[in-house]
Amino acid sequence: MLEVFYGMEFIILVALVFVWGLTGLMANNIKYAAFRNGNVNLWSRMTRIGLWVGLILFFLWFAMMILILLFLGWFFVMDRVVVILPLMALPALFVIRSSMPKLKKADSAIPDGLISILAPIHTMSIGTILAFYLVTINVPAIPDVKESTTYLGILILCAGLLWLYQKRRVERIRFRQPGFAARIRRGAGFAAVFMIAALSGYTWSLQASKFPESMEMVNHDLIDDGGGTGFVNVSMHHGSDHSQATNGNKMVSVVDLTGPKTGEPDKRFTLYAEKKMLKLSSGRTIEAWTFNGQSPGPQLVVNKGDLVEVTLVNKDIDQGVTLHWHGVDVPNAEDGVAGMTQDAVMPGESYTYRFVANETGSHWYHSHQVSSIQVQKGLFGAFIILPENQKRNEGPLDITTLAHDWETPEGTVTTLDFSDTLQAKAVKPGTEVRLRLVNGSSETKIFTLNGTSYKVAAIDGNDIHEPGTLTGSLLKIGGGGRYDVTFTMPEKPVTLALYHENTESGIVFSKDGQGKAEALEEGTVFDPTSYGTPASSPYGSSTAFDREFTMILDQLYVGNYNGKTNQLWAINGEVFPHTPTFMVQEGDIVKTTIVNKSFADHPIHLHGHHIHVLSKNGKPISGSPLVLDTLLVEPGDMYEVAFTANNPGLWMDHCHNLEHAAQGMTMHLAYQNITTPFTIGDRTGNHPE
Ligand code: C2O
Ligand code: CU
């Protein structure tokens, strides 16, 4: 729906810019015709047609806004209403009140009334150009009065200048008619000035977008306190020059927020990052970046309560690597974000992570240095936390599978694990199976399971309360998300497949391992917000939130990011490093409203915390409590989520379509008293996204 509405709006806006520009040109011709005894009637009639078409288009645009308001809600039109509407509505009024009546009697109005015909039309042209710019390039996602008055000011200034200019022109023309060539020259001059201004603006903004040699990852210039109170004025302090805040809240460095430094680990692993040529099951070779020579990397299985120690050794990944424990709420220093919680681990270096696994569930690990490239190239693996004292496969047959997209010279190849063909597995009928589905790709994947009924037992590692029985559902998992699916192996084969993907990859479970793939009995799209049954949750309708944030996800049709021009992905109208920082204090109960105004899926991932979904599109969730770390927000969707600020640190909050994160859609949740000695930029070589 959103695509249709915004798509229509885009077309209307393009038409508006075009129509008003043309109308302005025709109105200009009245001026010349009037003094040359030319055909005033012709030009005024043309202008009148232009006015009508332009006004009708404007009202169409306005009707679109009302439809969007009715169908999607205020969040999807507030920038339009507050900032963009006045830029077109005011000149439109001006046109109706001044140009239209004067045009009716064009002959008698000339020359004195000419200005009152021209000026409103020119103002309207500028208003539509500004509107187009604001919808496509510089989205005022969370509008404020300052922003709307700024743009109104620009409009009035431009209109005033044009008015003065036209007034002078009319006076001049009265005495001396410019020839055709002179008019062409003048037009070309105007175009040249405009082009030069636009080009220098572009070049300047391209330069300005370059990241400095070194900068803190957290944006201290745009702090959002979520309307909460209690902050001492520490937000502006860069670095650790203030060791003590005024309220006695001690400043703490991320380097001190480690897991246990001593103690014999219960589980110990070493992961070697190295490049390796790998062969897919189809025979195709991939230049992969691997952990221990494989991708996905080794599956790390631990128990709840274990002290886990993982040593990362970088053999030959030039840009350096890190390990991020996606979905696991580790202490901040163990979070593996290059340039914020540590420096990237360079070739020949190693780094040890130590933390206690305080939860259970299906998670994964991946590099968080140049993650948009490194994860894509294979630096990731599954991280499974079993309940205390439970051995693997002591309970149900436990199978993990990771979906991924590989870039090859022949295009994208989608795999499950490292297989791009159908895998076969023998499973004895009657066996309880727990299938852990991990989406290690940036794109949303839709899994299907055919030949059996099943349950979604957990999402993002968190159990669903009393999950219902499903058949044929389409399980949509956003990039970085995980679903645990359980079923009892029947006599007939069961097929796990990826829906509507150009790939053979899938798994056939059968009693002898010889079963053939089952055809899909297609059901409906699985909706986690109404699945399972309610159970007690820490947040309810009576929860008093200490802070409330809004995250508006947008696309900028074109923009500059770190010295490159691209389509960009914005949060609250800004791209990293200009996105706001959500600032909290330990203990805060926080609500966030997340709105997707763009045409793409955004799996929003908050590090270090579990978020509880409260509502989707205004409807409170009706099933099991839904606790996630990666929330798939589809176009036109709006979620309210809650979390408790119980893990002090500096935490990334970003889209797990990692290309989006690397093109702007990255921000941070910061605890007000935490500082970091690490920086990103070319000087340190840290580039987390
Ligand atoms: Cu799985 Cu910041 O990422
Ligand atoms: Cu995204």
XYZ file of C-alpha atoms and ligand atoms in Angstrom:
693
model
C 0.000 0.000 0.000
C 2.740 2.429 0.988
C 4.514 1.885 -2.318
C 1.323 2.757 -4.217
C 0.658 5.913 -2.208
C 4.191 7.249 -2.211
C 4.682 6.135 -5.814
C 1.633 8.142 -6.866
C 2.845 11.086 -4.834
C 6.207 10.971 -6.571
C 4.582 11.004 -10.010
C 2.318 13.896 -9.014
C 5.278 15.872 -7.686
C 7.302 15.372 -10.860
C 4.292 16.497 -12.881
C 3.819 19.507 -10.584
C 7.392 20.708 -11.033
C 7.054 20.308 -14.780
C 3.627 21.957 -15.097
C 4.429 24.966 -12.929
C 7.766 25.502 -14.631
C 6.052 25.515 -18.016
C 3.256 27.755 -16.785
C 5.849 30.220 -15.550
C 7.439 30.312 -19.010
C 4.095 30.899 -20.690
C 3.205 33.646 -18.253
C 6.521 35.282 -19.058
C 5.504 35.415 -22.683
C 2.461 37.522 -21.842
C 4.933 40.144 -20.776
C 6.697 40.278 -24.119
C 3.546 39.862 -26.152
C 1.926 42.769 -24.353
C 4.559 45.240 -25.410
C 5.127 43.907 -28.871
C 1.450 43.836 -29.736
C 1.830 40.116 -29.851
C -0.863 37.608 -29.130
C -1.558 38.333 -25.467
C -4.710 36.285 -25.616
C -2.915 33.163 -26.749
C -0.343 33.297 -23.958
C -2.829 34.180 -21.289
C -5.062 31.315 -22.366
C -2.105 28.919 -22.262
C -1.142 30.231 -18.854
C -4.694 29.741 -17.643
C -4.681 26.115 -18.772
C -1.354 25.635 -16.983
C -2.789 27.129 -13.817
C -5.767 24.839 -13.846
C -3.711 21.725 -14.494
C -1.234 22.758 -11.790
C -3.932 23.456 -9.232
C -5.740 20.209 -9.959
C -2.446 18.326 -9.514
C -1.858 20.126 -6.252
C -5.294 19.122 -4.988
C -4.610 15.561 -6.121
C -1.421 15.613 -4.057
C -3.399 16.911 -1.115
C -5.946 14.109 -1.550
C -3.080 11.590 -1.560
C -1.950 12.979 1.783
C -5.426 12.492 3.229
C -5.481 8.905 1.955
C -2.068 8.214 3.487
C -3.224 9.742 6.759
C -6.346 7.556 6.769
C -4.679 4.321 5.720
C -1.197 4.536 7.247
C -1.429 7.188 9.926
C -0.021 10.525 10.978
C 3.615 9.379 11.098
C 3.547 8.838 7.347
C 2.390 12.366 6.460
C 3.560 14.597 9.274
C 6.596 15.880 7.371
C 4.379 16.600 4.376
C 1.731 18.387 6.377
C 4.002 20.473 8.565
C 6.825 21.355 6.189
C 5.783 20.699 2.601
C 2.105 21.620 2.491
C 2.631 25.338 3.312
C 5.279 25.597 0.591
C 2.663 24.785 -2.020
C -0.579 25.832 -0.351
C 0.440 29.457 0.230
C 1.555 30.133 -3.356
C -1.526 28.237 -4.581
C -3.719 30.640 -2.626
C -1.725 33.513 -4.063
C -2.303 32.137 -7.567
C -6.026 31.773 -6.984
C -6.446 35.202 -5.415
C -4.181 37.161 -7.721
C -3.096 35.496 -10.982
C -6.432 33.980 -11.860
C -8.669 37.046 -11.658
C -6.042 39.237 -13.321
C -5.548 36.771 -16.116
C -9.250 36.819 -16.978
C -8.841 40.388 -18.112
C -5.267 40.070 -19.237
C -5.437 42.861 -21.772
C -6.646 45.528 -19.438
C -4.403 44.347 -16.646
C -1.320 45.058 -18.632
C 1.160 46.365 -17.853
C 0.374 47.247 -14.249
C -1.292 43.981 -13.263
C 1.368 41.885 -14.944
C 3.463 41.478 -11.837
C 0.511 40.185 -9.861
C 0.045 37.507 -12.503
C 3.694 36.491 -12.774
C 4.857 36.583 -9.181
C 2.398 34.022 -7.740
C 3.120 31.596 -10.574
C 6.854 31.866 -10.071
C 6.406 31.420 -6.333
C 4.394 28.287 -6.994
C 7.185 26.908 -9.220
C 9.725 27.426 -6.467
C 7.359 25.862 -3.908
C 6.936 22.715 -5.993
C 10.692 22.404 -6.567
C 11.260 22.697 -2.808
C 8.530 20.110 -2.176
C 10.157 17.670 -4.579
C 13.563 18.227 -3.004
C 12.147 17.629 0.485
C 10.387 14.410 -0.466
C 13.301 12.860 -2.336
C 16.573 14.223 -0.998
C 16.270 16.056 2.282
C 13.391 14.408 4.119
C 12.225 16.413 7.154
C 11.191 13.127 8.814
C 10.482 14.585 12.220
C 9.297 18.047 11.345
C 9.685 20.975 13.651
C 8.575 24.563 13.483
C 12.119 25.738 12.842
C 12.432 23.565 9.783
C 9.117 24.602 8.314
C 9.794 28.312 8.892
C 13.253 27.956 7.341
C 11.832 26.581 4.133
C 9.010 29.096 4.099
C 11.662 31.766 4.524
C 13.604 30.415 1.551
C 10.432 30.421 -0.510
C 9.518 33.985 0.430
C 13.064 35.193 -0.174
C 13.258 33.602 -3.632
C 9.782 34.839 -4.515
C 10.630 38.358 -3.343
C 13.822 38.482 -5.388
C 12.001 37.255 -8.466
C 9.287 39.816 -7.881
C 11.810 42.661 -7.748
C 13.523 41.366 -10.844
C 10.283 41.068 -12.800
C 9.214 44.542 -11.761
C 12.403 45.956 -13.152
C 12.053 43.928 -16.320
C 8.536 45.150 -16.970
C 9.680 48.748 -16.577
C 12.535 48.175 -18.997
C 10.564 46.287 -21.588
C 8.115 49.144 -21.743
C 10.833 51.236 -23.394
C 12.981 48.738 -25.183
C 11.875 45.371 -26.506
C 14.566 42.707 -26.293
C 15.054 40.748 -29.459
C 14.631 36.989 -29.615
C 18.388 36.395 -29.437
C 18.694 38.584 -26.381
C 15.983 36.565 -24.658
C 17.739 33.324 -25.482
C 20.969 34.752 -24.110
C 19.232 35.833 -20.944
C 17.636 32.392 -20.527
C 20.980 30.676 -21.036
C 22.535 33.005 -18.484
C 19.914 32.082 -15.931
C 20.378 28.370 -16.620
C 24.160 28.746 -16.284
C 23.905 30.529 -12.948
C 21.515 27.862 -11.698
C 23.751 25.021 -12.900
C 26.869 26.534 -11.358
C 25.085 27.064 -8.049
C 23.738 23.491 -8.064
C 27.108 22.030 -9.021
C 29.067 23.894 -6.406
C 26.423 22.955 -3.823
C 26.808 19.326 -4.821
C 30.611 19.407 -4.780
C 30.607 21.084 -1.405
C 28.194 18.556 0.072
C 30.181 15.658 -1.403
C 33.334 16.965 0.279
C 31.520 17.714 3.517
C 30.127 14.184 3.650
C 33.619 12.674 3.902
C 34.233 11.209 7.318
C 37.090 12.860 9.161
C 40.332 10.969 9.680
C 39.131 10.071 13.109
C 35.848 10.553 14.935
C 33.830 9.125 17.757
C 31.153 6.818 16.505
C 28.451 8.184 18.775
C 26.998 11.495 17.601
C 27.244 13.956 20.485
C 25.776 16.833 18.523
C 22.275 15.477 18.170
C 21.251 13.969 21.474
C 17.684 12.789 21.843
C 16.784 12.388 25.515
C 13.406 10.876 24.696
C 11.637 13.508 26.751
C 13.065 12.003 29.891
C 14.733 13.869 32.683
C 17.587 13.311 35.025
C 20.494 13.994 32.722
C 23.322 15.967 34.047
C 25.004 18.022 31.420
C 27.506 15.450 30.303
C 26.174 14.879 26.832
C 28.465 17.393 25.191
C 31.658 16.061 26.663
C 33.801 14.329 24.139
C 36.219 11.737 25.301
C 37.007 11.280 28.928
C 38.137 14.728 29.955
C 35.408 14.778 32.580
C 35.899 11.897 34.890
C 33.114 12.845 37.219
C 29.675 14.106 36.304
C 28.006 16.596 38.563
C 25.343 14.282 39.916
C 27.931 11.848 41.115
C 27.281 9.577 38.151
C 30.780 8.374 37.496
C 31.994 8.424 33.911
C 32.888 4.917 32.833
C 34.907 3.831 29.814
C 33.655 0.956 27.674
C 36.997 -0.773 28.153
C 36.045 -1.356 31.787
C 32.712 -2.973 30.927
C 34.161 -6.427 30.324
C 33.026 -9.911 31.170
C 34.817 -11.783 33.982
C 38.555 -11.312 33.468
C 39.537 -14.278 35.586
C 38.200 -17.770 36.059
C 38.557 -20.961 34.089
C 36.176 -20.784 31.095
C 33.538 -23.503 30.743
C 33.808 -23.346 26.961
C 36.837 -22.197 25.048
C 37.074 -21.637 21.297
C 39.575 -20.195 18.860
C 38.425 -18.703 15.584
C 40.941 -18.011 12.822
C 39.825 -15.461 10.251
C 41.288 -16.321 6.876
C 40.603 -16.160 3.164
C 39.898 -19.414 1.424
C 38.576 -20.649 -1.895
C 35.573 -22.823 -1.139
C 33.472 -25.033 -3.368
C 29.685 -24.905 -3.183
C 27.749 -28.153 -3.487
C 27.004 -27.255 -7.115
C 30.736 -27.129 -7.801
C 30.887 -23.351 -8.083
C 33.860 -21.814 -6.291
C 33.586 -18.870 -3.944
C 36.383 -16.622 -2.765
C 35.244 -16.752 0.828
C 36.411 -15.086 3.996
C 36.140 -17.768 6.630
C 36.481 -18.677 10.247
C 38.665 -21.786 10.565
C 38.565 -22.312 6.814
C 34.805 -22.667 6.593
C 31.741 -20.521 6.116
C 29.529 -20.496 7.989
C 32.227 -20.654 10.653
C 32.187 -23.399 13.287
C 28.972 -23.656 15.222
C 29.712 -22.588 18.783
C 27.498 -24.425 21.264
C 27.498 -23.474 24.931
C 25.184 -23.805 27.905
C 23.402 -21.113 29.806
C 25.587 -19.977 32.665
C 28.834 -20.945 30.927
C 31.801 -18.642 31.056
C 32.669 -18.516 27.362
C 36.086 -17.586 26.054
C 36.630 -17.050 22.357
C 39.974 -16.078 20.928
C 39.864 -14.417 17.544
C 43.005 -14.689 15.441
C 43.222 -12.710 12.220
C 45.385 -14.528 9.712
C 44.982 -12.466 6.567
C 41.908 -10.239 6.501
C 43.586 -6.955 5.576
C 40.984 -4.559 6.937
C 40.968 -6.322 10.301
C 38.088 -8.252 11.892
C 36.054 -8.383 15.088
C 33.466 -10.712 16.583
C 30.001 -9.476 17.446
C 27.644 -11.770 19.363
C 24.411 -10.998 17.593
C 21.430 -11.392 19.910
C 23.472 -12.091 23.039
C 23.420 -9.357 25.668
C 27.122 -9.390 26.478
C 28.915 -6.678 28.471
C 29.703 -3.692 26.262
C 33.457 -4.309 25.930
C 32.757 -7.795 24.491
C 30.338 -6.516 21.833
C 32.884 -6.476 19.023
C 32.102 -3.150 17.344
C 35.274 -1.827 15.729
C 35.824 1.799 16.641
C 33.413 1.811 19.543
C 34.122 -1.120 21.850
C 37.532 -2.153 20.490
C 39.967 -1.673 17.646
C 39.701 -3.969 14.659
C 41.980 -6.986 15.018
C 44.591 -6.660 12.288
C 46.382 -9.499 10.437
C 48.740 -11.266 12.811
C 46.873 -9.994 15.857
C 44.459 -11.712 18.192
C 41.780 -10.680 20.654
C 39.996 -12.592 23.386
C 36.337 -12.237 24.273
C 35.084 -13.472 27.642
C 31.514 -13.366 28.826
C 28.926 -15.404 30.688
C 26.066 -16.669 28.527
C 23.142 -15.467 30.606
C 20.395 -16.633 28.285
C 19.503 -19.479 25.956
C 18.624 -19.571 22.310
C 19.715 -19.486 18.689
C 22.069 -16.629 17.994
C 24.972 -15.984 15.679
C 28.290 -14.259 15.531
C 29.808 -12.139 12.800
C 32.539 -9.618 12.176
C 31.563 -6.029 12.913
C 34.399 -4.446 10.965
C 33.332 -3.363 7.454
C 30.450 -5.695 8.185
C 28.583 -4.940 4.967
C 31.426 -6.634 3.104
C 32.851 -9.031 5.675
C 29.574 -10.708 6.596
C 28.642 -10.942 2.939
C 31.968 -12.660 2.245
C 31.416 -15.264 4.931
C 32.746 -14.096 8.307
C 29.886 -15.423 10.416
C 28.620 -18.558 12.168
C 25.936 -19.855 14.517
C 26.127 -19.377 18.270
C 23.784 -21.669 20.153
C 23.129 -21.422 23.866
C 21.467 -24.549 25.288
C 19.695 -24.635 28.652
C 21.877 -25.319 31.678
C 23.284 -28.838 31.789
C 21.572 -29.901 28.565
C 23.754 -31.734 26.110
C 23.297 -31.239 22.395
C 20.786 -33.718 20.923
C 20.076 -35.130 24.339
C 16.658 -33.597 23.862
C 15.353 -33.181 20.337
C 17.492 -33.634 17.249
C 19.055 -30.200 16.994
C 19.823 -28.842 13.524
C 20.960 -25.335 12.656
C 20.869 -23.924 9.167
C 22.044 -20.493 7.979
C 20.738 -18.787 4.878
C 23.155 -16.588 2.987
C 23.615 -14.732 -0.282
C 26.964 -14.987 -2.039
C 28.078 -12.547 -4.659
C 29.682 -14.344 -7.563
C 30.714 -13.097 -11.000
C 27.570 -14.831 -12.312
C 25.313 -13.065 -9.837
C 23.908 -13.744 -6.398
C 23.837 -17.363 -5.207
C 21.574 -18.150 -2.281
C 22.594 -21.012 -0.021
C 21.566 -22.839 3.097
C 24.805 -23.343 5.011
C 27.264 -23.803 2.206
C 24.960 -25.658 -0.105
C 23.250 -24.280 -3.181
C 21.606 -27.587 -3.976
C 19.098 -29.724 -2.133
C 20.542 -31.423 0.948
C 19.240 -34.772 2.158
C 19.139 -35.820 5.797
C 18.004 -39.136 7.256
C 15.784 -38.761 10.307
C 13.954 -41.630 12.018
C 10.157 -41.154 12.013
C 8.924 -40.135 15.445
C 12.045 -38.094 16.182
C 11.492 -34.679 17.715
C 13.372 -32.129 15.626
C 14.400 -28.591 16.521
C 15.375 -26.696 13.404
C 17.184 -23.437 14.029
C 16.784 -21.111 11.062
C 19.255 -18.240 10.897
C 19.098 -15.543 8.242
C 22.714 -14.561 7.685
C 21.852 -12.592 4.570
C 20.946 -8.924 4.276
C 17.709 -9.674 2.459
C 14.511 -10.929 4.029
C 14.194 -14.689 3.510
C 10.957 -16.633 3.507
C 11.323 -20.193 4.764
C 8.730 -22.898 4.212
C 8.453 -26.335 5.773
C 6.361 -28.863 3.894
C 5.173 -32.349 4.701
C 4.554 -31.816 8.400
C 2.805 -29.576 10.837
C 5.162 -27.661 13.090
C 5.509 -24.935 15.652
C 7.618 -21.814 15.852
C 9.077 -22.496 19.285
C 11.294 -19.432 19.555
C 12.096 -16.208 17.706
C 15.502 -14.553 18.082
C 16.294 -17.117 20.763
C 13.310 -16.222 22.934
C 10.637 -18.853 23.566
C 7.119 -18.319 22.255
C 4.467 -18.947 24.905
C 2.180 -21.859 23.899
C 2.928 -21.768 20.177
C 0.108 -23.005 17.933
C 0.411 -25.618 15.203
C 1.169 -24.389 11.699
C 1.184 -25.899 8.236
C 2.511 -24.356 5.060
C 3.116 -20.958 6.619
C 5.496 -18.525 5.008
C 8.089 -17.730 7.672
C 9.468 -14.323 6.830
C 12.780 -13.719 8.594
C 14.562 -10.400 8.244
C 18.342 -10.188 7.879
C 19.952 -11.250 11.161
C 16.761 -12.822 12.541
C 16.330 -16.405 13.821
C 13.365 -18.766 14.126
C 13.377 -22.116 15.950
C 10.939 -24.521 14.336
C 9.966 -27.812 15.997
C 8.246 -30.850 14.510
C 7.910 -34.583 14.944
C 9.413 -36.440 12.010
C 6.579 -38.169 10.088
C 6.825 -41.274 7.842
C 6.843 -39.131 4.712
C 9.607 -36.665 3.807
C 9.686 -33.117 5.121
C 11.145 -30.311 2.996
C 12.675 -27.068 4.172
C 12.814 -24.574 1.311
C 13.285 -20.908 0.557
C 10.172 -19.404 -0.937
C 10.422 -17.610 -4.270
C 14.182 -17.663 -4.378
C 16.157 -18.442 -7.421
C 17.878 -21.360 -5.727
C 17.738 -25.103 -5.361
C 18.940 -24.964 -1.821
C 16.796 -26.646 0.765
C 16.812 -29.690 3.015
C 14.805 -32.893 2.579
C 14.391 -34.903 5.766
C 13.342 -38.489 5.180
C 13.618 -41.788 6.987
C 16.278 -43.184 4.672
C 17.766 -39.949 3.421
C 16.467 -40.785 -0.080
C 13.198 -38.814 0.049
C 12.151 -36.453 -2.686
C 11.290 -32.804 -2.080
C 7.662 -32.173 -1.210
C 5.758 -29.667 -3.289
C 4.803 -26.555 -1.375
C 1.321 -26.455 0.108
C 1.268 -22.748 0.384
C -0.329 -21.241 3.449
C -0.409 -17.711 4.730
C 2.334 -15.383 5.903
C 3.151 -16.127 9.537
C 2.348 -13.241 11.869
C 4.407 -13.334 15.062
C 2.324 -10.564 16.655
C -0.710 -12.819 16.989
C 0.967 -16.195 17.517
C 0.898 -18.213 20.739
C -0.934 -17.073 23.839
C -0.373 -14.115 26.143
C 1.784 -14.501 29.217
C 3.076 -12.094 31.773
C 5.337 -9.413 30.373
C 7.309 -6.682 32.103
C 5.503 -4.044 30.029
C 1.788 -3.396 29.823
C -0.711 -0.640 29.250
C 0.046 0.811 32.674
C 3.812 0.951 32.206
C 5.221 4.410 32.857
C 8.028 4.963 30.371
C 10.982 7.088 31.359
C 11.811 7.923 27.771
C 10.034 7.659 24.435
C 11.889 7.723 21.150
C 10.806 7.780 17.532
C 12.725 6.168 14.698
C 11.510 7.048 11.224
C 13.098 4.938 8.522
C 13.317 6.661 5.175
C 14.982 6.485 1.817
C 16.772 9.405 0.273
C 16.598 9.007 -3.492
C 20.091 10.377 -3.796
C 22.604 11.812 -1.355
C 26.261 11.966 -0.402
C 27.785 9.588 2.092
C 31.453 9.560 2.993
C 32.496 11.106 -0.301
C 30.239 9.004 -2.526
C 26.898 9.719 -4.158
C 24.321 7.018 -3.610
C 20.796 6.169 -2.725
C 20.797 6.514 1.061
C 18.858 5.118 4.005
C 17.985 7.583 6.711
C 16.836 7.538 10.312
C 14.785 10.585 11.265
C 15.865 12.235 8.034
C 19.578 11.899 8.712
C 22.303 9.492 7.697
C 25.152 8.355 9.926
C 27.119 10.104 11.473
C 24.381 12.757 11.691
C 21.681 10.406 12.963
C 20.523 11.175 16.496
C 21.857 9.411 19.561
C 19.206 8.048 21.895
C 20.501 8.740 25.364
C 19.401 6.852 28.443
C 20.342 6.257 32.029
C 20.697 2.856 33.590
C 17.317 1.633 34.796
C 15.229 3.640 32.338
C 12.189 1.961 30.852
C 12.167 3.002 27.249
C 9.569 2.980 24.520
C 10.458 3.385 20.871
C 8.125 3.876 17.939
C 9.613 2.578 14.701
C 8.054 3.632 11.393
C 9.098 2.449 7.932
C 8.344 5.112 5.320
C 10.609 3.586 2.687
C 10.098 1.005 -0.039
C 12.442 -1.587 1.510
C 12.428 -3.973 4.478
C 14.504 -2.844 7.435
C 15.421 -5.438 10.074
C 16.270 -3.094 12.944
C 18.834 -4.539 15.338
C 19.632 -3.082 18.724
C 22.830 -4.377 20.304
C 23.010 -5.441 23.924
C 19.284 -5.466 24.688
C 16.138 -7.473 24.101
C 13.197 -5.493 22.828
C 9.593 -6.391 23.616
C 7.078 -5.696 20.877
C 4.068 -3.801 22.245
C 2.037 -3.118 19.133
C 2.050 -3.272 15.361
C 0.242 -0.637 13.285
C -1.597 0.578 16.363
C -2.843 -2.879 17.383
C -1.409 -4.321 20.614
C 0.113 -7.739 20.063
C -2.402 -10.448 20.824
C -0.293 -13.595 21.057
C 2.732 -14.610 23.056
C 5.054 -11.924 24.392
C 7.388 -11.198 21.505
C 10.963 -10.580 22.554
C 13.420 -9.805 19.779
C 16.780 -8.306 18.988
C 16.100 -7.852 15.276
C 12.701 -6.449 14.332
C 11.702 -6.791 10.695
C 9.902 -3.567 9.770
C 8.259 -3.772 6.375
C 7.246 -0.750 4.257
C 4.244 1.018 5.766
C 4.598 -0.718 9.130
C 4.795 0.957 12.488
C 5.827 -0.783 15.705
C 5.973 0.224 19.322
C 8.630 -1.618 21.291
C 9.938 -1.433 24.824
C 13.159 -2.288 26.563
C 14.822 -1.654 29.865
C 18.182 0.097 29.914
C 19.929 -2.595 31.902
C 23.233 -3.016 30.084
C 25.350 0.142 30.323
C 27.442 0.963 27.312
C 27.456 2.413 23.825
C 25.343 0.266 21.555
C 24.748 0.243 17.843
C 21.162 0.386 16.656
C 21.074 -0.246 12.936
C 19.459 -1.876 9.988
C 20.663 -5.440 9.525
C 20.437 -5.109 5.833
C 24.117 -4.332 6.234
C 24.307 -2.401 2.967
C 21.647 -0.088 4.368
C 23.643 0.304 7.578
C 26.665 1.226 5.471
C 24.604 3.799 3.579
C 23.326 5.757 6.503
C 20.942 3.615 8.545
C 23.056 3.436 11.676
C 22.592 5.148 15.021
C 23.369 4.545 18.681
C 21.860 3.994 22.040
C 24.175 5.590 24.578
C 24.149 5.514 28.338
C 24.915 9.035 29.413
C 27.891 8.253 31.617
C 29.791 6.000 29.212
C 32.767 7.095 27.147
C 34.981 5.313 24.671
C 38.641 5.759 23.808
C 38.064 4.180 20.379
C 37.353 6.076 17.187
C 36.428 5.233 13.634
C 37.988 6.626 10.487
C 41.046 6.101 8.353
C 43.509 6.927 11.104
C 42.475 3.941 13.201
C 41.240 1.817 10.323
C 38.035 1.124 12.238
C 34.978 1.040 9.968
C 32.256 -0.889 11.786
C 29.606 -0.832 9.082
Cu 24.421 -8.464 13.684
Cu 25.387 -4.663 14.586
O 24.914 -6.594 14.070
Cu 17.393 -1.333 5.974
